[in-house]
CSV table of C-alpha atoms and ligand atoms in Angstrom, one decimal:
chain,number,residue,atom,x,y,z
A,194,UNK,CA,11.1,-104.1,-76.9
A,195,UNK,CA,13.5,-107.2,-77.1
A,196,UNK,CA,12.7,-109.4,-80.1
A,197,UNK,CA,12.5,-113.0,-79.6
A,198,UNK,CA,15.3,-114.6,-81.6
A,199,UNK,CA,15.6,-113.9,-85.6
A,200,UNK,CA,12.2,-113.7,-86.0
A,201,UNK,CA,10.6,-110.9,-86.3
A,202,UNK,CA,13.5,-110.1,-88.6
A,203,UNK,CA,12.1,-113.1,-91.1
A,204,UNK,CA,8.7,-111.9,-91.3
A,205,UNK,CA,9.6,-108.6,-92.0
A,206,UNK,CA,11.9,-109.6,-94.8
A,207,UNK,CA,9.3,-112.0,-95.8
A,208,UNK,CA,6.5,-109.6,-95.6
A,209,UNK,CA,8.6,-106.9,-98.0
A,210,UNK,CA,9.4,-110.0,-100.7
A,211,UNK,CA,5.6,-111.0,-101.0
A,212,UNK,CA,4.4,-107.5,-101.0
A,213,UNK,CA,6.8,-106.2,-104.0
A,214,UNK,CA,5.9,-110.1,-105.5
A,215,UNK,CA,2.1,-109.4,-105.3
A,216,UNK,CA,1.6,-105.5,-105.1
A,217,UNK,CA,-0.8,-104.1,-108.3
A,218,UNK,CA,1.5,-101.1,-107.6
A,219,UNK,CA,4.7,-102.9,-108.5
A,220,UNK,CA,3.3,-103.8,-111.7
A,221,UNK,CA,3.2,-101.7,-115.2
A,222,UNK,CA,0.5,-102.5,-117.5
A,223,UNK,CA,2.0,-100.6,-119.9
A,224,UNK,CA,5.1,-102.4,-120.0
A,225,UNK,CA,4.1,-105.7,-119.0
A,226,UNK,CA,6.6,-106.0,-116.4
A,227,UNK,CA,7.2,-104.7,-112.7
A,228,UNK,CA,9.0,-101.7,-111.4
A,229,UNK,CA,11.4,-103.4,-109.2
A,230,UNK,CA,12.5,-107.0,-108.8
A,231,UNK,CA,12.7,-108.9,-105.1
A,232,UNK,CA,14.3,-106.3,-102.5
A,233,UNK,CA,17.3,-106.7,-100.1
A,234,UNK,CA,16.6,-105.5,-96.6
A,235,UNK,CA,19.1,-105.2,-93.4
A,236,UNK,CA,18.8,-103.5,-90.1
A,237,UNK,CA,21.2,-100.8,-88.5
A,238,UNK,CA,21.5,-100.3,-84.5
A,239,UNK,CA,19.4,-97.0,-83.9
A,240,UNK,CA,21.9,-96.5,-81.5
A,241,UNK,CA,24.9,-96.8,-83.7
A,242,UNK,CA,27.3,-94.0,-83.6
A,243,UNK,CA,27.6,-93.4,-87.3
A,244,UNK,CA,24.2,-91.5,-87.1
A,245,UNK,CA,25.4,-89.1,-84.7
A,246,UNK,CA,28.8,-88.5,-87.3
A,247,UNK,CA,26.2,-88.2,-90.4
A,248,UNK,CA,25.6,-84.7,-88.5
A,249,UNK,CA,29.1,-83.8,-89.4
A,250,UNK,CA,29.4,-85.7,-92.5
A,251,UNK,CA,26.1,-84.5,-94.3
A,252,UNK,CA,25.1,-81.7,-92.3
A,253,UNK,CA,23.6,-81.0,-88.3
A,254,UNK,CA,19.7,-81.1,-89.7
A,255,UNK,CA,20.7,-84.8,-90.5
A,256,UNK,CA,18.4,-86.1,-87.9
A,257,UNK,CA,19.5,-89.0,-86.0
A,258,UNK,CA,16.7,-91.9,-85.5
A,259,UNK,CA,16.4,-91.0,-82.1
A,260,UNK,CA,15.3,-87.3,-83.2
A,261,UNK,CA,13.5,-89.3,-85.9
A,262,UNK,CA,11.5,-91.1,-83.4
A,263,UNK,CA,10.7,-88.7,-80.9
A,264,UNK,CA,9.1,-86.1,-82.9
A,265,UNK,CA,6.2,-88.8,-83.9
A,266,UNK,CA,6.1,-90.5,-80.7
A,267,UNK,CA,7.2,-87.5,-78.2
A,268,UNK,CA,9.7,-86.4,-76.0
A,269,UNK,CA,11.4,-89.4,-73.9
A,270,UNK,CA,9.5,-92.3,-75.9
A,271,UNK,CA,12.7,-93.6,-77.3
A,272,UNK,CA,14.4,-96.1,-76.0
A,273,UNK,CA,16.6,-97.7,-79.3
A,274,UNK,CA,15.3,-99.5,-81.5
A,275,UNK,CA,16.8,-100.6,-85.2
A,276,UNK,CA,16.8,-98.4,-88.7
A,277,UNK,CA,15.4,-101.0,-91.4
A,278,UNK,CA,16.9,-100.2,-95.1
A,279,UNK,CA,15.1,-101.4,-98.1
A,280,UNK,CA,16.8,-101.8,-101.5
A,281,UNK,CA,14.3,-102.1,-104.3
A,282,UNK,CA,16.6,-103.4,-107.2
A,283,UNK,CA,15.1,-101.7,-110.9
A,284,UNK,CA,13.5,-104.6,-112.8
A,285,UNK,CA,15.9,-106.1,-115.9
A,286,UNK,CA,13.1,-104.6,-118.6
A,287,UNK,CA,13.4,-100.9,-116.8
A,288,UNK,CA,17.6,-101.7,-117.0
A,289,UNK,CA,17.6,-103.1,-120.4
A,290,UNK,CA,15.7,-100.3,-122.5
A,291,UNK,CA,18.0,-97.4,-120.6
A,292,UNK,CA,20.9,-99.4,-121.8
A,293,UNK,CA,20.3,-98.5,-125.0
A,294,UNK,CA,20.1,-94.6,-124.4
A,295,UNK,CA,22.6,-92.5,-125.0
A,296,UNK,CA,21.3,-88.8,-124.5
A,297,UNK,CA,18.6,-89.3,-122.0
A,298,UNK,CA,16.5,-91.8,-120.5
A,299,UNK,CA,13.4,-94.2,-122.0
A,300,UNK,CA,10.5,-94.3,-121.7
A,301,UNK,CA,10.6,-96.9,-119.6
A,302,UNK,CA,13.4,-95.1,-117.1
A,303,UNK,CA,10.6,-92.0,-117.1
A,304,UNK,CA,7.6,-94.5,-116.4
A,305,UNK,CA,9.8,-95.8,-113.2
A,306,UNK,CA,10.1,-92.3,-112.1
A,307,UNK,CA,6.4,-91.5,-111.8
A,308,UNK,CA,4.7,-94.4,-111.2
A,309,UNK,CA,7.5,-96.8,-109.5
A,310,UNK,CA,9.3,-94.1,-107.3
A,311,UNK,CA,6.1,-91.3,-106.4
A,312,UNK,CA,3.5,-94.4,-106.3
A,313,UNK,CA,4.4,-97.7,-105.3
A,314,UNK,CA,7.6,-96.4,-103.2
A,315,UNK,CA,5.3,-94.2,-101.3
A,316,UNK,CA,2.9,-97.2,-100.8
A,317,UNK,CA,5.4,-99.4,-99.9
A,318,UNK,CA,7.4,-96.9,-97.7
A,319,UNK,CA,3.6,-96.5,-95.6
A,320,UNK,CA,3.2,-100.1,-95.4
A,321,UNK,CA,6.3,-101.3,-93.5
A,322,UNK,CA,5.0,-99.0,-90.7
A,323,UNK,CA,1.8,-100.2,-90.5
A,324,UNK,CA,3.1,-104.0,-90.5
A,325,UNK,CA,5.7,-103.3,-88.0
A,326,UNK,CA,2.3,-101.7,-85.9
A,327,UNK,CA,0.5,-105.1,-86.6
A,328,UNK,CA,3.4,-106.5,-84.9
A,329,UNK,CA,3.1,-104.7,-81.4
A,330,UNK,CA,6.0,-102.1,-82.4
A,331,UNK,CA,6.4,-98.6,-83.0
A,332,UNK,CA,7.6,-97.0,-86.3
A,333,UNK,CA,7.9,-94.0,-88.6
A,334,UNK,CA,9.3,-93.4,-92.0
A,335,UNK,CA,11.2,-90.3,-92.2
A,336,UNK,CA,10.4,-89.0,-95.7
A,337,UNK,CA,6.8,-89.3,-94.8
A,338,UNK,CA,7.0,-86.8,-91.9
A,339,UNK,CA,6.3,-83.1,-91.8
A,340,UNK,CA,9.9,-82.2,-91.1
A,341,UNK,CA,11.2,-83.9,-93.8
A,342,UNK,CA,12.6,-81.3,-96.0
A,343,UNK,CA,15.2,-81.2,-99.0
A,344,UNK,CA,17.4,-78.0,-98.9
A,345,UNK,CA,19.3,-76.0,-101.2
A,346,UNK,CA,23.5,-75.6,-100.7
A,347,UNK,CA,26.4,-74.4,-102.9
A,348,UNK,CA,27.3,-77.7,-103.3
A,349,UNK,CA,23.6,-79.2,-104.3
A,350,UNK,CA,20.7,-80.4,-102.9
A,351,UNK,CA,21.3,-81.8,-99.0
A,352,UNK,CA,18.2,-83.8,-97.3
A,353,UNK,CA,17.9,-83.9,-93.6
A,354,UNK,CA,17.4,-87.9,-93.8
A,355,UNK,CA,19.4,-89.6,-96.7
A,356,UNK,CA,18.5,-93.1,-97.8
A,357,UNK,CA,21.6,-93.9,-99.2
A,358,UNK,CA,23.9,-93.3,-95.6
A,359,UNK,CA,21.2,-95.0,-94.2
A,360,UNK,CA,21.2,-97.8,-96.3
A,361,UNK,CA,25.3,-98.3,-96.0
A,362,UNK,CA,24.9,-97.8,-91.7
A,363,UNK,CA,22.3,-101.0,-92.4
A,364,UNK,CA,25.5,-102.5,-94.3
A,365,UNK,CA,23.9,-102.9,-97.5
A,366,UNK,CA,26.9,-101.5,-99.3
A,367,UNK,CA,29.1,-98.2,-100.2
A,368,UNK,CA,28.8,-95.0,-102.0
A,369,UNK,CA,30.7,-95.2,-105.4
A,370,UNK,CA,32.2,-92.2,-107.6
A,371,UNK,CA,29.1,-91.1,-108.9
A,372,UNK,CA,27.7,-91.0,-105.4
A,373,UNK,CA,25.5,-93.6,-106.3
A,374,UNK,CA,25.2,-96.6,-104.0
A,375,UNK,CA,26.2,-99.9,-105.3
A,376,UNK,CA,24.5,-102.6,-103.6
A,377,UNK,CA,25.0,-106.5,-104.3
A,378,UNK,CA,21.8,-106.5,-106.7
A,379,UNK,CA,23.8,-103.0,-108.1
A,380,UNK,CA,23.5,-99.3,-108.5
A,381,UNK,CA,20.6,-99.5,-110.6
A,382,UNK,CA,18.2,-99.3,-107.2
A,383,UNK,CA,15.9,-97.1,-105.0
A,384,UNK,CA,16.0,-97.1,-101.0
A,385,UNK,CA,13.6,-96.3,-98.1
A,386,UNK,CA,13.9,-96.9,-94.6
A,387,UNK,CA,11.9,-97.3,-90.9
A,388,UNK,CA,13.3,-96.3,-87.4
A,389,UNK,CA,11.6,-98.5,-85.2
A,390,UNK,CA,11.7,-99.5,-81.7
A,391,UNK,CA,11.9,-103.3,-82.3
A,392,UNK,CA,15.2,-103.8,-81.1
A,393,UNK,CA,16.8,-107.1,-83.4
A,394,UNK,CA,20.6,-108.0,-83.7
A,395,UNK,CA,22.2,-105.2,-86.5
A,396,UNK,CA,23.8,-106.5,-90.0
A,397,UNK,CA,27.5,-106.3,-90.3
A,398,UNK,CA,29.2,-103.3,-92.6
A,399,UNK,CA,31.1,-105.2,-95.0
A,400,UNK,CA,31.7,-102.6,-97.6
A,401,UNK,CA,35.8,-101.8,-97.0
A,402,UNK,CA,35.3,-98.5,-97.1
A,403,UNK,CA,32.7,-95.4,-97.9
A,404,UNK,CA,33.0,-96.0,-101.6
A,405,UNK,CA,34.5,-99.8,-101.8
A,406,UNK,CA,32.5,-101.1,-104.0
A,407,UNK,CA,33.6,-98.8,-106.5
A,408,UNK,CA,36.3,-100.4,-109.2
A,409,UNK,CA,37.4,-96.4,-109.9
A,410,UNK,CA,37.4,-95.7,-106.4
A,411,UNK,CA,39.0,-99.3,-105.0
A,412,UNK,CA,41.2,-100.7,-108.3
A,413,UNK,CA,41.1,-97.5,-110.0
A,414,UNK,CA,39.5,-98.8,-113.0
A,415,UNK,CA,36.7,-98.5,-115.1
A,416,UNK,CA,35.1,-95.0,-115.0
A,417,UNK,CA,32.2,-96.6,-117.4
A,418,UNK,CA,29.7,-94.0,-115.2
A,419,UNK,CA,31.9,-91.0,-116.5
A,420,UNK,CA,31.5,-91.6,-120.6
A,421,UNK,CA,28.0,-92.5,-120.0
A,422,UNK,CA,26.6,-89.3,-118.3
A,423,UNK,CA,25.3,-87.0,-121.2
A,424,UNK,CA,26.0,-83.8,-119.3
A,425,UNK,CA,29.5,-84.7,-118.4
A,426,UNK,CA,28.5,-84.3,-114.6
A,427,UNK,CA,30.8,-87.2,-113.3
A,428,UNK,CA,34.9,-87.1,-113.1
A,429,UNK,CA,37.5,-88.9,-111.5
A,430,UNK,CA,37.3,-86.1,-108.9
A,431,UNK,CA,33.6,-87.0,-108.1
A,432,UNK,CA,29.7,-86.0,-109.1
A,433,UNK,CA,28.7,-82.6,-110.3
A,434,UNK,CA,25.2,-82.3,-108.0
A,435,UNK,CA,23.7,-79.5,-109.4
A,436,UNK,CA,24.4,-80.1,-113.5
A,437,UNK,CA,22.8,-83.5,-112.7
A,438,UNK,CA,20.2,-81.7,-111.0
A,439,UNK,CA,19.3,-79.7,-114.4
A,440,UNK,CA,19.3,-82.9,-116.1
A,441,UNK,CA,16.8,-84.6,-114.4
A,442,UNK,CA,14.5,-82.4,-113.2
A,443,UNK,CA,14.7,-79.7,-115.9
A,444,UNK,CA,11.8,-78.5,-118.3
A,445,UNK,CA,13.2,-80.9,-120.9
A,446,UNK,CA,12.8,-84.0,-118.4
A,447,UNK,CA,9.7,-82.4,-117.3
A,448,UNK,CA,8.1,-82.7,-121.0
A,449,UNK,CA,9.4,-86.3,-121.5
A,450,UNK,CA,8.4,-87.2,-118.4
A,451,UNK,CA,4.3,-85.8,-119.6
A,452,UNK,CA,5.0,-87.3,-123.4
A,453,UNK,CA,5.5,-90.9,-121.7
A,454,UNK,CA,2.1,-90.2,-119.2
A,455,UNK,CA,4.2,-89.3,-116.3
A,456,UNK,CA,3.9,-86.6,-114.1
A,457,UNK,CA,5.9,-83.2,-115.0
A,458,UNK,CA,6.4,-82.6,-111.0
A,459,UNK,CA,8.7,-85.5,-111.0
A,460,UNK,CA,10.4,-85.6,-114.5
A,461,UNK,CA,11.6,-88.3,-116.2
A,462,UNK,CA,15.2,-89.1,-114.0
A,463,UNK,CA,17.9,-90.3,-116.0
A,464,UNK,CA,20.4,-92.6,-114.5
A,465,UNK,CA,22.1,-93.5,-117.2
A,466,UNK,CA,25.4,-93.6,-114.9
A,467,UNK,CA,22.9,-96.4,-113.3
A,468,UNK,CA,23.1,-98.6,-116.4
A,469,UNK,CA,25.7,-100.2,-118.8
A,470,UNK,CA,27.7,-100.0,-116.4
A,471,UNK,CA,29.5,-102.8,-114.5
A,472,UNK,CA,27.9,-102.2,-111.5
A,473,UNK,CA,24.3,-102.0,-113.1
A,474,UNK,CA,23.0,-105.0,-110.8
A,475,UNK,CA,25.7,-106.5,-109.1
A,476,UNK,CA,28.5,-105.6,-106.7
A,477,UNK,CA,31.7,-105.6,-109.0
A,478,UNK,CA,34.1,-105.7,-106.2
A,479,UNK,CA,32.9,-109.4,-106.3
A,480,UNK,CA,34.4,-110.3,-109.6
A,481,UNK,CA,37.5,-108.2,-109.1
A,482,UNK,CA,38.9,-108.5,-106.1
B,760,B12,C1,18.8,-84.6,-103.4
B,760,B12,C2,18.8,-85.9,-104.2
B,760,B12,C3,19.4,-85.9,-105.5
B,760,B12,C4,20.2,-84.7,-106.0
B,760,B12,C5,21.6,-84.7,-105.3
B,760,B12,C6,22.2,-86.1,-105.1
B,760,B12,C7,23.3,-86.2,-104.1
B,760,B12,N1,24.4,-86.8,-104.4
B,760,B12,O1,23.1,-85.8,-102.9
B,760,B12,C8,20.2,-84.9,-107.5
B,760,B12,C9,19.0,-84.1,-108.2
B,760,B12,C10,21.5,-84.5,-108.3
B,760,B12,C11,19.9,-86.4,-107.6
B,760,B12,C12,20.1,-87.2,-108.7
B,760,B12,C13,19.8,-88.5,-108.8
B,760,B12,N2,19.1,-89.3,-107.9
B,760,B12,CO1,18.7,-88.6,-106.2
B,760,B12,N3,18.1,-88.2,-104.4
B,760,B12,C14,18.3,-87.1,-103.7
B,760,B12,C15,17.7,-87.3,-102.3
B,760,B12,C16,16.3,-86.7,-102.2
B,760,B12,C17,18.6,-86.8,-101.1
B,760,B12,C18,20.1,-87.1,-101.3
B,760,B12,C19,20.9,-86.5,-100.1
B,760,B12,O2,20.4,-86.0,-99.2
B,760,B12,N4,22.2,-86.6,-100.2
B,760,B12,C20,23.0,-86.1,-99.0
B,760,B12,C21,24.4,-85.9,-99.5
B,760,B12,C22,25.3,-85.4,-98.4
B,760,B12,O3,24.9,-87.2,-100.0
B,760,B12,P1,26.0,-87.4,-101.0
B,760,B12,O4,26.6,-86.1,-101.4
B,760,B12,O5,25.6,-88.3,-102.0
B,760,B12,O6,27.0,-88.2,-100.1
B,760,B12,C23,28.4,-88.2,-100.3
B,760,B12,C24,29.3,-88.0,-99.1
B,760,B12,O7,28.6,-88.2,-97.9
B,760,B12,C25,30.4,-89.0,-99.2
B,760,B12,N5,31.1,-89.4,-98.1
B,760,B12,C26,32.3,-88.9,-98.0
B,760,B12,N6,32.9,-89.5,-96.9
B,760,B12,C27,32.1,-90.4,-96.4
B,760,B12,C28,32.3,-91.3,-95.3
B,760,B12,C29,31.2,-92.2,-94.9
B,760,B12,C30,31.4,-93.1,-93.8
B,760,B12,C31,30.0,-92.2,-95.7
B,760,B12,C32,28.9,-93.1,-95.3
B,760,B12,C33,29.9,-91.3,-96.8
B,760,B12,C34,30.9,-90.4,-97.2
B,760,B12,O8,29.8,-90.1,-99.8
B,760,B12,C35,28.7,-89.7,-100.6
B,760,B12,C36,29.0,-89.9,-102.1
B,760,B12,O9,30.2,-89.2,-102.5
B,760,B12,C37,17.6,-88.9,-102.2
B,760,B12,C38,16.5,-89.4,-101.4
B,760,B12,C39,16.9,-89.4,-99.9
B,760,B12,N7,16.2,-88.7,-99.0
B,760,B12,O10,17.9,-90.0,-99.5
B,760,B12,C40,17.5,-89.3,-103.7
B,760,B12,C41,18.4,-90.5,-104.2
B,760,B12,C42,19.8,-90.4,-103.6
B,760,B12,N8,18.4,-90.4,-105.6
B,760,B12,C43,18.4,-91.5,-106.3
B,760,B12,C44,18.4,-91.6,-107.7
B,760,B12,C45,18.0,-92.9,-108.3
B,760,B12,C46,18.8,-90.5,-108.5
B,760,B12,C47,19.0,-90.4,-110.0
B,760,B12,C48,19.4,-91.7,-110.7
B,760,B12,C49,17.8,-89.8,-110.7
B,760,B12,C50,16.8,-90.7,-111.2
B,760,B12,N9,15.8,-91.0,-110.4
B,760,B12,O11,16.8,-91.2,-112.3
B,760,B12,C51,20.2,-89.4,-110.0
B,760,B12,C52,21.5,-90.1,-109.8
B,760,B12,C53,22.6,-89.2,-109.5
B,760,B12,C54,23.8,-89.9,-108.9
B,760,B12,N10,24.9,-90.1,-109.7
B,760,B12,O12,23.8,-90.4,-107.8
B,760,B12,C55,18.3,-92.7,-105.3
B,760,B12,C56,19.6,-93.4,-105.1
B,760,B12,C57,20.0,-94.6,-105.9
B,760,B12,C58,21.4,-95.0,-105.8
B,760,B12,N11,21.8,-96.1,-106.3
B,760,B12,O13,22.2,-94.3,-105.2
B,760,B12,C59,17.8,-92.0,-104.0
B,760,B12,C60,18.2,-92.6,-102.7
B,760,B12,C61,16.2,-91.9,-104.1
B,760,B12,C62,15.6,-93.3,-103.7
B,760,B12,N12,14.5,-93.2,-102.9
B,760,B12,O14,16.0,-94.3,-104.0
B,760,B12,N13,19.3,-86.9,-106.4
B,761,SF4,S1,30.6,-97.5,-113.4
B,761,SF4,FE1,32.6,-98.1,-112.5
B,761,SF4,S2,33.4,-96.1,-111.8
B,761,SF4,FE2,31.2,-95.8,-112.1
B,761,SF4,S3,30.3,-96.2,-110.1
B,761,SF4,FE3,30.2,-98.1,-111.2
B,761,SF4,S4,32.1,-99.2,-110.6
B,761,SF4,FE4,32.4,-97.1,-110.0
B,762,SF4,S1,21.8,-89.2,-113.4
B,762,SF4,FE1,22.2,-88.7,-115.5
B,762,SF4,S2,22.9,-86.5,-115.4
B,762,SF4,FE2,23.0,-87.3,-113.3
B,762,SF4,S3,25.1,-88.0,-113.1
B,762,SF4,FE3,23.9,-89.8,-113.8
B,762,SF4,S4,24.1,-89.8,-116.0
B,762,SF4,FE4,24.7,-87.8,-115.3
């Protein structure tokens, strides 16, 4: 389906703004703040060709949106369509008080993790669809679908549908040494995504390369992310998947998680290479280029 100018594309990004603005779900009582502050969206070409190299790059289960749309809509229903990426930027409260950690994150980080990333991402994630239904169009998110899966490998744990490529497809920015992918409102972030059939003119890629927003990886400065990670899973030769792993979802983040009123089944997270760090909530290549 052709859409009929920008649009469609303003309502959407509208709709997401006043949803995370007004959502009960958004909001802690027990902090007094919100998980995440106003969220960034673009839109990738279903038919762009990066999707197809992600089956090299990441793996062949990496399913491309095609795949991704006709297994919930059947065999020959696609006909493109656009991937819409969602950054939801972690609120300046959430940031502030793992600032201060050193050894493992607050109880603020481990409040995020249960009820900002298992409840109000879920929500959120199962509302674009159903707006983008409302609309007259077709859509699916991928981590909500039976195939969705998250598999074991030497290297660490590989999902067959990975936000963060999709996010930088949708130009929304690069990976970074850490793996984590800074945006312009920072690292300090979670993602989702749609494939849809609306069809609506892609964002640019402005990132200069897979990990240009990086200073270690681009100026081959800073490094902030390496002294900050309390199991000494970062280096200048990249991210250490499966000591991070331990970290944050071991029985230690697991009890945290519980002692804050979390949920054990999604620990406590950590991501304190997320924060006091100089890409915490803004794109540092900006300053230093
Ligand atoms: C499995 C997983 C983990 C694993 C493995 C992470 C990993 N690097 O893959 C573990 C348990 C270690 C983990 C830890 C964390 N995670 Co996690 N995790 C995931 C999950 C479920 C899948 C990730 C995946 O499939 N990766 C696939 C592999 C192949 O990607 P990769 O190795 O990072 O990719 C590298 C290469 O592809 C390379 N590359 C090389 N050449 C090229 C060329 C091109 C063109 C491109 C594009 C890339 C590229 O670039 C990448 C970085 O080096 C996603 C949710 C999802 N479905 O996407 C969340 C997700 C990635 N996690 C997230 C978060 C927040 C965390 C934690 C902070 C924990 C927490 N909640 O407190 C830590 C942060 C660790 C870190 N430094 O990034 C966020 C990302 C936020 C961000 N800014 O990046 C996600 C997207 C969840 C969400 N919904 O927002 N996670
Ligand atoms: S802290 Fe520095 S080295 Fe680490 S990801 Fe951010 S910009 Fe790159
Ligand atoms: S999330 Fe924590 S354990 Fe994992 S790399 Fe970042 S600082 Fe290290």
């Amino acid at each position: 389906m052709k859409e009929a100018g920008g649009r469609i594309k303003l309502w959407i990004v509208e709709e997401l703004k006043s949803y995370v603005r007004e959502s009960k779900g958004n909001f802690s009582e027990e902090l007094q703040a919100p998980y995440y502050e106003e969220p960034i969206v673009q839109f990738a070409a279903a038919d762009d060709p990066l999707f197809e190299e992600y089956k090299t790059l990441i793996g062949p289960d990496h399913a491309t949106p095609r795949e991704v749309f006709e297994r919930s809509f059947g065999p020959g229903s696609y006909g493109g369509g656009s991937v819409i990426s969602v950054v939801l930027p972690i609120s300046e409260v959430i940031r502030r008080a793992n600032r201060a950690q050193k050894d493992g994150p607050s109880r603020e980080w481990a409040l995020l993790r249960t009820f900002g990333d298992e409840y109000f991402l879920n929500e959120i994630r199962g509302h674009l669809p159903a707006y983008l239904s409302s609309l007259g169009y077709r859509a699916v998110a991928p981590l909500d679908t039976d195939w969705y899966s998250i598999q074991g490998s030497a290297s660490g744990p590989v999902s067959n549908w990975s936000e963060r490529h999709v996010a930088y497809a949708a130009g929304l920015g690069s990976f970074s040494i850490n793996d984590g992918f800074i945006t312009e409102k920072g690292i300090a972030i979670r993602l989702f995504s749609v494939v849809t059939d609306l069809q609506v003119t892609p964002d640019a890629r402005t990132a200069a390369s897979h990990a240009g927003n990086c200073l270690l990886h681009s100026k081959g400065i800073c490094g902030a992310c390496i002294t900050r990670c309390p199991v000494q899973a970062i280096s200048k030769e990249g991210h250490d998947k499966i000591a991070c792993m331990k970290f944050v979802y071991g029985q230690a983040s697991r009890d945290w998680a519980v002692a804050n009123g979390g949920d054990a089944k999604w620990g406590a997270g950590c991501g304190l290479c997320q924060t006091k760090v100089p890409c915490e909530s803004r794109n540092p290549m900006r300053t230093a280029r």
